[in-house]
JSON list of C-alpha atoms in Angstrom, two decimals:
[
{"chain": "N", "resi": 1, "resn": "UNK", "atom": "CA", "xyz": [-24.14, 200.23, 40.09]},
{"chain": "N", "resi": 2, "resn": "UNK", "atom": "CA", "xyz": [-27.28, 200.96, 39.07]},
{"chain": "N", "resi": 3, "resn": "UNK", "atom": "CA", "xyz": [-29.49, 198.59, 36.57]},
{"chain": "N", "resi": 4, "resn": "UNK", "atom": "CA", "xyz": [-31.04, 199.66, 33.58]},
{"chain": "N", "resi": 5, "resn": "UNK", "atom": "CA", "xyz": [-33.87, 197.67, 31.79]},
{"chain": "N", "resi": 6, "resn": "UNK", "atom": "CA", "xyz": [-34.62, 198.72, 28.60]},
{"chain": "N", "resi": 7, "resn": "UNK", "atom": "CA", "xyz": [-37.43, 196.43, 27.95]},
{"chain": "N", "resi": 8, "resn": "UNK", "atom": "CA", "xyz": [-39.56, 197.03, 30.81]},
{"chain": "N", "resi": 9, "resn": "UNK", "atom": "CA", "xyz": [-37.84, 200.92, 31.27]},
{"chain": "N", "resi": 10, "resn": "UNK", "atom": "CA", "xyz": [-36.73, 200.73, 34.22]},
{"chain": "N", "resi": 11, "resn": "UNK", "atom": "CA", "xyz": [-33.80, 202.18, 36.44]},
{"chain": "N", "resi": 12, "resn": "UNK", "atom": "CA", "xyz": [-33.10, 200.28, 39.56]},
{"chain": "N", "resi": 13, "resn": "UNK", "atom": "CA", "xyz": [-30.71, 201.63, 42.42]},
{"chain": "N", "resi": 14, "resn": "UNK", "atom": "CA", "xyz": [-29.11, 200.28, 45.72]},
{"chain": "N", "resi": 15, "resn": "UNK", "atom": "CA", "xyz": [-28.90, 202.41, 48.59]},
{"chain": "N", "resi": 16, "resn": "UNK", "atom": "CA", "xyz": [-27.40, 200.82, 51.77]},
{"chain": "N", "resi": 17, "resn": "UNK", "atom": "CA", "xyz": [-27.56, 202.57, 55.10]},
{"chain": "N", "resi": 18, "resn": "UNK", "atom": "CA", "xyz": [-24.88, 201.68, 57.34]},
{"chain": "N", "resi": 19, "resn": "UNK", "atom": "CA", "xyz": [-23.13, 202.34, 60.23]},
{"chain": "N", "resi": 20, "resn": "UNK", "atom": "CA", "xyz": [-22.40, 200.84, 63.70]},
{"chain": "N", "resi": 21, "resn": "UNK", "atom": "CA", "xyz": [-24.14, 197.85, 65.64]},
{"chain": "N", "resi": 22, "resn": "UNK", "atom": "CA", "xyz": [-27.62, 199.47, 67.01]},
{"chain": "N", "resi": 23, "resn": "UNK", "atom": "CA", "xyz": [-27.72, 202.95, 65.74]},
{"chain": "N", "resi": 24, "resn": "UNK", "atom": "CA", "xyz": [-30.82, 202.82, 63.74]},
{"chain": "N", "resi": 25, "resn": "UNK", "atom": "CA", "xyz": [-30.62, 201.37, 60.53]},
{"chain": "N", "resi": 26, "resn": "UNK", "atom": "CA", "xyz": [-33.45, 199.22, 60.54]},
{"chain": "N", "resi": 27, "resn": "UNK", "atom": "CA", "xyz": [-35.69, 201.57, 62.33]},
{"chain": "N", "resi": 28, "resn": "UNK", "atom": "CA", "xyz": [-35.15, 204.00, 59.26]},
{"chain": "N", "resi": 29, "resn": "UNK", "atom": "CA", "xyz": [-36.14, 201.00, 57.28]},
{"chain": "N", "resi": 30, "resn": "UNK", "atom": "CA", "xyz": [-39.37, 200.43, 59.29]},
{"chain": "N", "resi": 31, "resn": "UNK", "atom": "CA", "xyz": [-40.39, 203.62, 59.33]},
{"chain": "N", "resi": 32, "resn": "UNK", "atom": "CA", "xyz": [-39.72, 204.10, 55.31]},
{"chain": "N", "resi": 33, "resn": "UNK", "atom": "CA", "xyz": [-42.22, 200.87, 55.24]},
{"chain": "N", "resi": 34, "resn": "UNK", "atom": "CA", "xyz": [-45.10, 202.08, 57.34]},
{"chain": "N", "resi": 35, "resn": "UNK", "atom": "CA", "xyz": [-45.53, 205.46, 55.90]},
{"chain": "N", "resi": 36, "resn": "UNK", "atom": "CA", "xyz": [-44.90, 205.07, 52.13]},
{"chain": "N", "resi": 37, "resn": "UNK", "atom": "CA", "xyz": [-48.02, 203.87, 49.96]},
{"chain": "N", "resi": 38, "resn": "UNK", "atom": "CA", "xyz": [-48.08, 200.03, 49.99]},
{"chain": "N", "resi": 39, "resn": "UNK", "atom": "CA", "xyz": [-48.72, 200.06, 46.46]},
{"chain": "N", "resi": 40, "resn": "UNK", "atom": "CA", "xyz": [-45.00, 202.02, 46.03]},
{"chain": "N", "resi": 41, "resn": "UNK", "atom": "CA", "xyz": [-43.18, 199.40, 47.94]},
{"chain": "N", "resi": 42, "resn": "UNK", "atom": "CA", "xyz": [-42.39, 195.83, 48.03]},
{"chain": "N", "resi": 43, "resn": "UNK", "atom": "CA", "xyz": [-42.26, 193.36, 50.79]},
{"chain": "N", "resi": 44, "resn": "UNK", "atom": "CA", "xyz": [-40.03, 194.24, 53.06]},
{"chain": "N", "resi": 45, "resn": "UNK", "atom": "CA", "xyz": [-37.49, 191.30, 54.57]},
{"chain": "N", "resi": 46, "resn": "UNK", "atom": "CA", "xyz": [-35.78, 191.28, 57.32]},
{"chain": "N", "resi": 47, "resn": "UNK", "atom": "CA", "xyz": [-33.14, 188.57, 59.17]},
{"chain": "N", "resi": 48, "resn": "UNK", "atom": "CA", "xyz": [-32.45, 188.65, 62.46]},
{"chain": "N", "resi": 49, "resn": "UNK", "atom": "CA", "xyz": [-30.70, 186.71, 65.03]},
{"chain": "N", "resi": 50, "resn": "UNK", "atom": "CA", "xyz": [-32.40, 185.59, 67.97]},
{"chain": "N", "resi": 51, "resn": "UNK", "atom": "CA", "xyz": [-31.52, 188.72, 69.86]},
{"chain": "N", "resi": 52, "resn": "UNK", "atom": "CA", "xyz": [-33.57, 190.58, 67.42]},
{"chain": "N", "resi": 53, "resn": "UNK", "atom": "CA", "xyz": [-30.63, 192.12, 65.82]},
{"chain": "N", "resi": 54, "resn": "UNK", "atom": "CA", "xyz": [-29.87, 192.48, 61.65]},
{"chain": "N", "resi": 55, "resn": "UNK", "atom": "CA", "xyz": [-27.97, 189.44, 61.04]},
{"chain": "N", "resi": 56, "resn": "UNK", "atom": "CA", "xyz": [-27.99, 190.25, 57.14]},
{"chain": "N", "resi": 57, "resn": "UNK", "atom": "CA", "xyz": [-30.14, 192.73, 55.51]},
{"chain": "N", "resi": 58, "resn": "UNK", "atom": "CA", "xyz": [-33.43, 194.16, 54.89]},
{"chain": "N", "resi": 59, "resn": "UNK", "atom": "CA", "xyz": [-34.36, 194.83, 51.59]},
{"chain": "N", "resi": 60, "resn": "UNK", "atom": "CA", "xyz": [-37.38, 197.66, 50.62]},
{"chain": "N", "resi": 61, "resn": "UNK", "atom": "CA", "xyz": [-38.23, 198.25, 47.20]},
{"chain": "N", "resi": 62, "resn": "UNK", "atom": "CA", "xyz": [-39.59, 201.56, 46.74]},
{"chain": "N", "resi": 63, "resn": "UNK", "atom": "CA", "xyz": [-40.90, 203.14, 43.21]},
{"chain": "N", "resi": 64, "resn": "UNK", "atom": "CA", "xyz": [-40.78, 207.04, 42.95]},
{"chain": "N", "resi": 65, "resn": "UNK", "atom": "CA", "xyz": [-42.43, 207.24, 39.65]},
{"chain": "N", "resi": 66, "resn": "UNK", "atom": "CA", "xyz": [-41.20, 207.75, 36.25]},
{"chain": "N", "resi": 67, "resn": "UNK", "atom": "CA", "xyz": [-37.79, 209.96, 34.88]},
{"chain": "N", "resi": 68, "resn": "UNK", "atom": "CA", "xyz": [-37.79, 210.57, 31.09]},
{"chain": "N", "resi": 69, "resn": "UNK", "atom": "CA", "xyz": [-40.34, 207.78, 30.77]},
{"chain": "N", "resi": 70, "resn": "UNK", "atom": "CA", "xyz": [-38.30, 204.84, 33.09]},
{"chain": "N", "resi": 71, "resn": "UNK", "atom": "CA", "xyz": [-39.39, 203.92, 36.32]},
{"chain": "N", "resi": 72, "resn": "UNK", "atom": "CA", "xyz": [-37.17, 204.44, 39.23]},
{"chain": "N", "resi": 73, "resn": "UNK", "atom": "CA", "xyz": [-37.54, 201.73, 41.83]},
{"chain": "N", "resi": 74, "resn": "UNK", "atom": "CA", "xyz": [-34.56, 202.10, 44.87]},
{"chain": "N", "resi": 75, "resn": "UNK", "atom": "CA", "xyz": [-33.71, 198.94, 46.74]},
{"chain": "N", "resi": 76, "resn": "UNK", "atom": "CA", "xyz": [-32.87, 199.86, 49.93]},
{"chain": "N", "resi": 77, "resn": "UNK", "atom": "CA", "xyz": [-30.53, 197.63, 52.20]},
{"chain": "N", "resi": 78, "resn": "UNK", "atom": "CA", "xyz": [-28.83, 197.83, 55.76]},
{"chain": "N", "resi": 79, "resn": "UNK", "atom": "CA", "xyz": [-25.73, 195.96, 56.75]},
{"chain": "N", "resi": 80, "resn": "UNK", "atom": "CA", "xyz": [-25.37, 194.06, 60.48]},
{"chain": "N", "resi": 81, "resn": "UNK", "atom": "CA", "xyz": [-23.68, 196.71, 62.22]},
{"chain": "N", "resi": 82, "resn": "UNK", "atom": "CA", "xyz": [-21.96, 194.39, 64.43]},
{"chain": "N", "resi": 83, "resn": "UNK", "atom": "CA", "xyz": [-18.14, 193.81, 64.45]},
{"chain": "N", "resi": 84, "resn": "UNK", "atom": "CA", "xyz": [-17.74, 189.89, 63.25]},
{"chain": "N", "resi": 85, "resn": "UNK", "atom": "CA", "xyz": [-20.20, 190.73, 59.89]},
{"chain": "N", "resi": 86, "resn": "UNK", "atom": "CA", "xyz": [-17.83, 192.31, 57.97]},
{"chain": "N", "resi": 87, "resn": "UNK", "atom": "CA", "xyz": [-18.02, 189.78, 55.28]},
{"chain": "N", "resi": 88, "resn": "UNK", "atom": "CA", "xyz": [-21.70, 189.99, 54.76]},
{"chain": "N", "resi": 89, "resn": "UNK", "atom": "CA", "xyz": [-21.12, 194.46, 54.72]},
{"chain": "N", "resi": 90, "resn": "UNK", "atom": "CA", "xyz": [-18.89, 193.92, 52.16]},
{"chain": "N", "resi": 91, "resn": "UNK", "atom": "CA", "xyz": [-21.38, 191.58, 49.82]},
{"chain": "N", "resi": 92, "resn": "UNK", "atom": "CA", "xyz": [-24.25, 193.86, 50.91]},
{"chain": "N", "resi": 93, "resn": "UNK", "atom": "CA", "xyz": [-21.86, 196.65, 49.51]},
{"chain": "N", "resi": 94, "resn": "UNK", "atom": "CA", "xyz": [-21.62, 195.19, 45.96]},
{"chain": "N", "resi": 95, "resn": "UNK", "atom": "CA", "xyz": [-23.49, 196.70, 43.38]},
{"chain": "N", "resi": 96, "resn": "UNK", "atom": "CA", "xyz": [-24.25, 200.09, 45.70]},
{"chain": "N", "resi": 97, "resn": "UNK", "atom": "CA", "xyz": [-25.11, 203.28, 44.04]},
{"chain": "N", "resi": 98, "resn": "UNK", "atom": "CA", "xyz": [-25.36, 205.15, 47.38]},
{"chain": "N", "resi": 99, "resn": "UNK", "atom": "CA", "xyz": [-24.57, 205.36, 51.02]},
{"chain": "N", "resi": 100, "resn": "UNK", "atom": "CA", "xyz": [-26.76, 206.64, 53.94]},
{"chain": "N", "resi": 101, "resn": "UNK", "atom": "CA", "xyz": [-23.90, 206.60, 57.41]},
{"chain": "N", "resi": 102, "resn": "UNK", "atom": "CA", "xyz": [-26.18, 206.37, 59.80]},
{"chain": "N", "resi": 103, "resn": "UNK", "atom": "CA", "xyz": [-24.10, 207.78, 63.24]},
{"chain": "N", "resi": 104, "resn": "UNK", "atom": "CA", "xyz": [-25.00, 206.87, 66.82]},
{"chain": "N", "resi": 105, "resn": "UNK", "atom": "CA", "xyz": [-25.38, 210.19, 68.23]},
{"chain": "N", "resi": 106, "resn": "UNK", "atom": "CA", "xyz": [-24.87, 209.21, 71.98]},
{"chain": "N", "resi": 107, "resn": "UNK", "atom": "CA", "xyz": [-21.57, 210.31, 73.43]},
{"chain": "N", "resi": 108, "resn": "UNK", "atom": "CA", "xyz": [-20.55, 206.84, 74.30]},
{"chain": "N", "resi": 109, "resn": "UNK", "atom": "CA", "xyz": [-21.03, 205.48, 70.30]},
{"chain": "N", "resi": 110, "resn": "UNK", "atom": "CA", "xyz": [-18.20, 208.22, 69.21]},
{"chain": "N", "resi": 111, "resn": "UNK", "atom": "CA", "xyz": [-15.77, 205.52, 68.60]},
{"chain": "N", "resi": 112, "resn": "UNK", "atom": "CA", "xyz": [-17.91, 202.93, 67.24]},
{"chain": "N", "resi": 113, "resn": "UNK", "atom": "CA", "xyz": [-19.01, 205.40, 64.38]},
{"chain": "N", "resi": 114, "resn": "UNK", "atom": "CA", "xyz": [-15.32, 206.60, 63.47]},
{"chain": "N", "resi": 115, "resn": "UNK", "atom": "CA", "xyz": [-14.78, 202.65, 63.56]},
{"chain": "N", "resi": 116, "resn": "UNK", "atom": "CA", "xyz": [-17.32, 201.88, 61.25]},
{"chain": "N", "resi": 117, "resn": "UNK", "atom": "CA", "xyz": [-16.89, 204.38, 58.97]},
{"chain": "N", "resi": 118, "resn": "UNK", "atom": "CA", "xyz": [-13.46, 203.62, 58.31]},
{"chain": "N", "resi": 119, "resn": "UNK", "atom": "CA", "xyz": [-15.30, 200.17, 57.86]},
{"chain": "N", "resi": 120, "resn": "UNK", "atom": "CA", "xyz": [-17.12, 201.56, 55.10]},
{"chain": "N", "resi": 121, "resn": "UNK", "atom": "CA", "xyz": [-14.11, 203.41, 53.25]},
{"chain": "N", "resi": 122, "resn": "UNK", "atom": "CA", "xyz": [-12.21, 199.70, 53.65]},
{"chain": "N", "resi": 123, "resn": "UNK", "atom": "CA", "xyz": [-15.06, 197.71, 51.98]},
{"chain": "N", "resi": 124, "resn": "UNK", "atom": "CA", "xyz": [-15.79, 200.39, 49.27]},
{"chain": "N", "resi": 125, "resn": "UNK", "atom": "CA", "xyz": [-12.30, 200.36, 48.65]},
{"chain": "N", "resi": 126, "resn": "UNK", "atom": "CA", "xyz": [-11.88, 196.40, 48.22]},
{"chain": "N", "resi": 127, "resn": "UNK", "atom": "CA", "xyz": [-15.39, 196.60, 45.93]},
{"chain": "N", "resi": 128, "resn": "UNK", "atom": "CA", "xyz": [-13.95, 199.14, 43.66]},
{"chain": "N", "resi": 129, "resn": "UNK", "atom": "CA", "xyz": [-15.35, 202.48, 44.82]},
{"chain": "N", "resi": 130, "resn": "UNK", "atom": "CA", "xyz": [-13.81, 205.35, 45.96]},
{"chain": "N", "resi": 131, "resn": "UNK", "atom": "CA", "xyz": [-15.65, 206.15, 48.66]},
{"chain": "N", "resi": 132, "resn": "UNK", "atom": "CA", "xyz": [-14.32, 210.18, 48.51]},
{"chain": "N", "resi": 133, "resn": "UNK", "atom": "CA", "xyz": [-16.78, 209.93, 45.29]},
{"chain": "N", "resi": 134, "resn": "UNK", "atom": "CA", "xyz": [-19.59, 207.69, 45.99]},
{"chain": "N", "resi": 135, "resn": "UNK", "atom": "CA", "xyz": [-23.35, 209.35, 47.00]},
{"chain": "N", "resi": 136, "resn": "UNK", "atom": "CA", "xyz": [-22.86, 209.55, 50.49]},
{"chain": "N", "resi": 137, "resn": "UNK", "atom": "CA", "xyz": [-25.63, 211.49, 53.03]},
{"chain": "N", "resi": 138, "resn": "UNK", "atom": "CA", "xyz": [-25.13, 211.37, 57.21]},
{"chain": "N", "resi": 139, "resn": "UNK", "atom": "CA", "xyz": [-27.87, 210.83, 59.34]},
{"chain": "N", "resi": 140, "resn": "UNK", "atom": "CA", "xyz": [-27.11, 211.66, 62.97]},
{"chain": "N", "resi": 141, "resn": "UNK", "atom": "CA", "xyz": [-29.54, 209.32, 64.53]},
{"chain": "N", "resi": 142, "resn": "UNK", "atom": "CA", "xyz": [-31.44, 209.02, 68.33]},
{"chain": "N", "resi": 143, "resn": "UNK", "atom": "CA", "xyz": [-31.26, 212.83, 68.74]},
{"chain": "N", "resi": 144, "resn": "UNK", "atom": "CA", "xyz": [-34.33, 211.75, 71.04]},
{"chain": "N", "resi": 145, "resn": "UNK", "atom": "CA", "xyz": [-32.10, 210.72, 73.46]},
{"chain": "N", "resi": 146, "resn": "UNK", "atom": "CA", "xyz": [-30.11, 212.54, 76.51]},
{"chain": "N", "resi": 147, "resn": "UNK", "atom": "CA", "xyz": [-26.06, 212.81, 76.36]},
{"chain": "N", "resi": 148, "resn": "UNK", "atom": "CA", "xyz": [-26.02, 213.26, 72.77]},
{"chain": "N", "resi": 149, "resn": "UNK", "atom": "CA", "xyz": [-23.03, 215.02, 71.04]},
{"chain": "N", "resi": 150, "resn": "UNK", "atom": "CA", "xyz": [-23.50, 217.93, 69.18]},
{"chain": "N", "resi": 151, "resn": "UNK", "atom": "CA", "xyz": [-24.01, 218.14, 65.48]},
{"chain": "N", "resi": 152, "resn": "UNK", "atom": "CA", "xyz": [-21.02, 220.63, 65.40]},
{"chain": "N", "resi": 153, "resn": "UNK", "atom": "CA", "xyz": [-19.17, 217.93, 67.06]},
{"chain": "N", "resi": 154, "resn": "UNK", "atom": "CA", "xyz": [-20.45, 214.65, 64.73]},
{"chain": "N", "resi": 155, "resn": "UNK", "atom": "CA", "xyz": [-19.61, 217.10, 61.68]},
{"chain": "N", "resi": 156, "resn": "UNK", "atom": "CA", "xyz": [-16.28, 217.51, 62.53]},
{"chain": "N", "resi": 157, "resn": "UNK", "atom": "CA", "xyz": [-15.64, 213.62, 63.41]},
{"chain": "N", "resi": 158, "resn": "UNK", "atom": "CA", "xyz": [-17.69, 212.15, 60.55]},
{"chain": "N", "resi": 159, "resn": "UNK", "atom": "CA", "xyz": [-18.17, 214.83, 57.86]},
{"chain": "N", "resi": 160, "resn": "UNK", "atom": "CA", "xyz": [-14.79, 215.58, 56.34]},
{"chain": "N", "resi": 161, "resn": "UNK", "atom": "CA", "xyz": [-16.59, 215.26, 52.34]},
{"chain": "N", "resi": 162, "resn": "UNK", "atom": "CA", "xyz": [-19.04, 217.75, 53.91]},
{"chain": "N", "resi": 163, "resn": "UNK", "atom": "CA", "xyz": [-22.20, 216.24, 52.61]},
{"chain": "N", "resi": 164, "resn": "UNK", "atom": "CA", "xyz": [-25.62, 216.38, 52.90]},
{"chain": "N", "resi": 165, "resn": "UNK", "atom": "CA", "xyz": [-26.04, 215.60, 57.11]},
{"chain": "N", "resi": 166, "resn": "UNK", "atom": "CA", "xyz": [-29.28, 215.32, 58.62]},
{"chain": "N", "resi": 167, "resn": "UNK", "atom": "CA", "xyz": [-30.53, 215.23, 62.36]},
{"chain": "N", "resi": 168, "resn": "UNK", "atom": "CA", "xyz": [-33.27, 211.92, 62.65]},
{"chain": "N", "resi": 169, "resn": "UNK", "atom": "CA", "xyz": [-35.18, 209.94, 65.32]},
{"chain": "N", "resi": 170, "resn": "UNK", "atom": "CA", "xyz": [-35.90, 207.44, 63.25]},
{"chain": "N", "resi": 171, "resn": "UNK", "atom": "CA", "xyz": [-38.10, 205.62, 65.82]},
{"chain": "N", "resi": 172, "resn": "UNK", "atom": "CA", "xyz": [-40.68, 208.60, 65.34]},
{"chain": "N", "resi": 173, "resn": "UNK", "atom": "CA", "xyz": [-39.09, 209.31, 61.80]},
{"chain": "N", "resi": 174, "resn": "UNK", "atom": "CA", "xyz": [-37.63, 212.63, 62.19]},
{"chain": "N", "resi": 175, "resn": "UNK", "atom": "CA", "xyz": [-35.45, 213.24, 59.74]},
{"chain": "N", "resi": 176, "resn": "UNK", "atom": "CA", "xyz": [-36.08, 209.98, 57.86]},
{"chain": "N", "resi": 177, "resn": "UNK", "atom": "CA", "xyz": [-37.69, 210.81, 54.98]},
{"chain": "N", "resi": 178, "resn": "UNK", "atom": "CA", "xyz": [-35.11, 214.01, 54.36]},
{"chain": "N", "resi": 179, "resn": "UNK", "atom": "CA", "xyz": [-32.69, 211.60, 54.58]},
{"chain": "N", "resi": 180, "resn": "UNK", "atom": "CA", "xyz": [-34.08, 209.29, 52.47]},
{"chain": "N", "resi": 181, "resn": "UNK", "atom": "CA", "xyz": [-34.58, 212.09, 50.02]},
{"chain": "N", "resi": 182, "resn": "UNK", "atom": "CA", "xyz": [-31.24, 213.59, 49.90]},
{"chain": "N", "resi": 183, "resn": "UNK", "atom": "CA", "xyz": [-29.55, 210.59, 49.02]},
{"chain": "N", "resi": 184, "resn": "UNK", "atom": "CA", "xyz": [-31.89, 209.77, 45.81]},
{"chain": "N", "resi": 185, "resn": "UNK", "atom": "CA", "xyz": [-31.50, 213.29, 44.62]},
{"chain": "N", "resi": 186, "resn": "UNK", "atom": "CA", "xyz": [-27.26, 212.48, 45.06]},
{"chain": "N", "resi": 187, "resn": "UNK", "atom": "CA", "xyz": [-27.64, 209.38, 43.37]},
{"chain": "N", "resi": 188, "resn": "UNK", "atom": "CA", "xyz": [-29.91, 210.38, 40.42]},
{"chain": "N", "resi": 189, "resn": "UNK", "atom": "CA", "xyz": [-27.34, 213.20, 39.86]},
{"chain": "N", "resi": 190, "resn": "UNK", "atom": "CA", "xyz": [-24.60, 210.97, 39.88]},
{"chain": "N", "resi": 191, "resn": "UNK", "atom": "CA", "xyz": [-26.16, 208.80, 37.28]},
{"chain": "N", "resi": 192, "resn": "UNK", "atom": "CA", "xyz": [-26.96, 211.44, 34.74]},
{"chain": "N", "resi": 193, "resn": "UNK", "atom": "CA", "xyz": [-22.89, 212.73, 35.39]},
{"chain": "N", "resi": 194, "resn": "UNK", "atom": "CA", "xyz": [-22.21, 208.67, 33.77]},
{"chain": "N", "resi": 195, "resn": "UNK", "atom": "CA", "xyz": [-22.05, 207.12, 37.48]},
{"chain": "N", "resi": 196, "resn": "UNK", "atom": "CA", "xyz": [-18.34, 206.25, 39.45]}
]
């Protein structure tokens, strides 16, 4: 839910991007970091576990300038995609405003994204969200990469709300930024609408 303070006007919003173990969360994270203005962003932190991997989150403050004189500033968070975290998803979860699904578009990660976003639906679900209403945008991720399934073919599996779905490489930031985009715009529409 997002925070409103009066005294220093501003709105701040959570946006989490999850999705399976290794499909590109944190590279959309990275990339968001690199290109945006430094003086727009905050530090970005990251955990990881010895194997390199997002034991936790990574947090990015990023500022997109002023609505109706408040300042917008959108926290952006990822969840550790693999299996045995679901108790840290679900505390990541609290407090969201918005969802990027970030999909493994390799053949081979069909099942892990139907698994995990039946993940999410669970967790929103126990946190008080109905995830059929929630800001939700897709990202079909590592469409770089050979034996990829078609975005007909992700739509169908992962897209039953039929929302905003994007096509990304987020290790060369196709798509990144669109998807980045589409999910403010969602969320900044749900809050003048009075939020969940």
């Amino acid at each position: 839910m997002s925070f409103i303070n009066y005294s220093s006007r501003e709105i701040n919003c959570k946006v989490v991007y999850y999705g399976p173990g290794l499909c590109g969360k944190t590279a959309n994270l990275q990339y968001i970091f690199k290109r945006m203005n430094p003086e727009a962003r905050g530090k970005m932190i990251s955990l990881a576990t010895e194997t390199e991997r997002t034991l936790f989150f990574d947090f990015l403050p990023v500022s997109l300038g002023e609505i109706r004189g408040f300042k917008t500033r959108f926290h952006l968070y990822t969840v550790p995609g693999q299996v045995f975290y679901d108790a840290s998803r679900r505390l990541i979860l609290r407090g969201v405003d918005g969802v990027v699904f970030c999909a493994d578009s390799q053949l081979t990660r069909m099942d892990a994204n139907v698994e995990s976003l039946e993940n999410l639906h669970v967790n929103l679900r126990e946190q008080g969200y109905d995830p059929d209403k929630l800001p939700l945008t897709l990202q079909y991720n590592k469409r770089d990469l050979p034996n990829i399934a078609s975005v007909s073919e992700l739509h169908a599996l992962l897209n039953n709300r039929n929302v905003p779905e994007f096509e990304a490489a987020a290790i060369t930031g196709a798509g990144v930024f669109e998807t980045l985009k589409s999910i403010i715009r969602l969320i900044l529409v749900d809050l003048k609408k009075g939020g969940k």
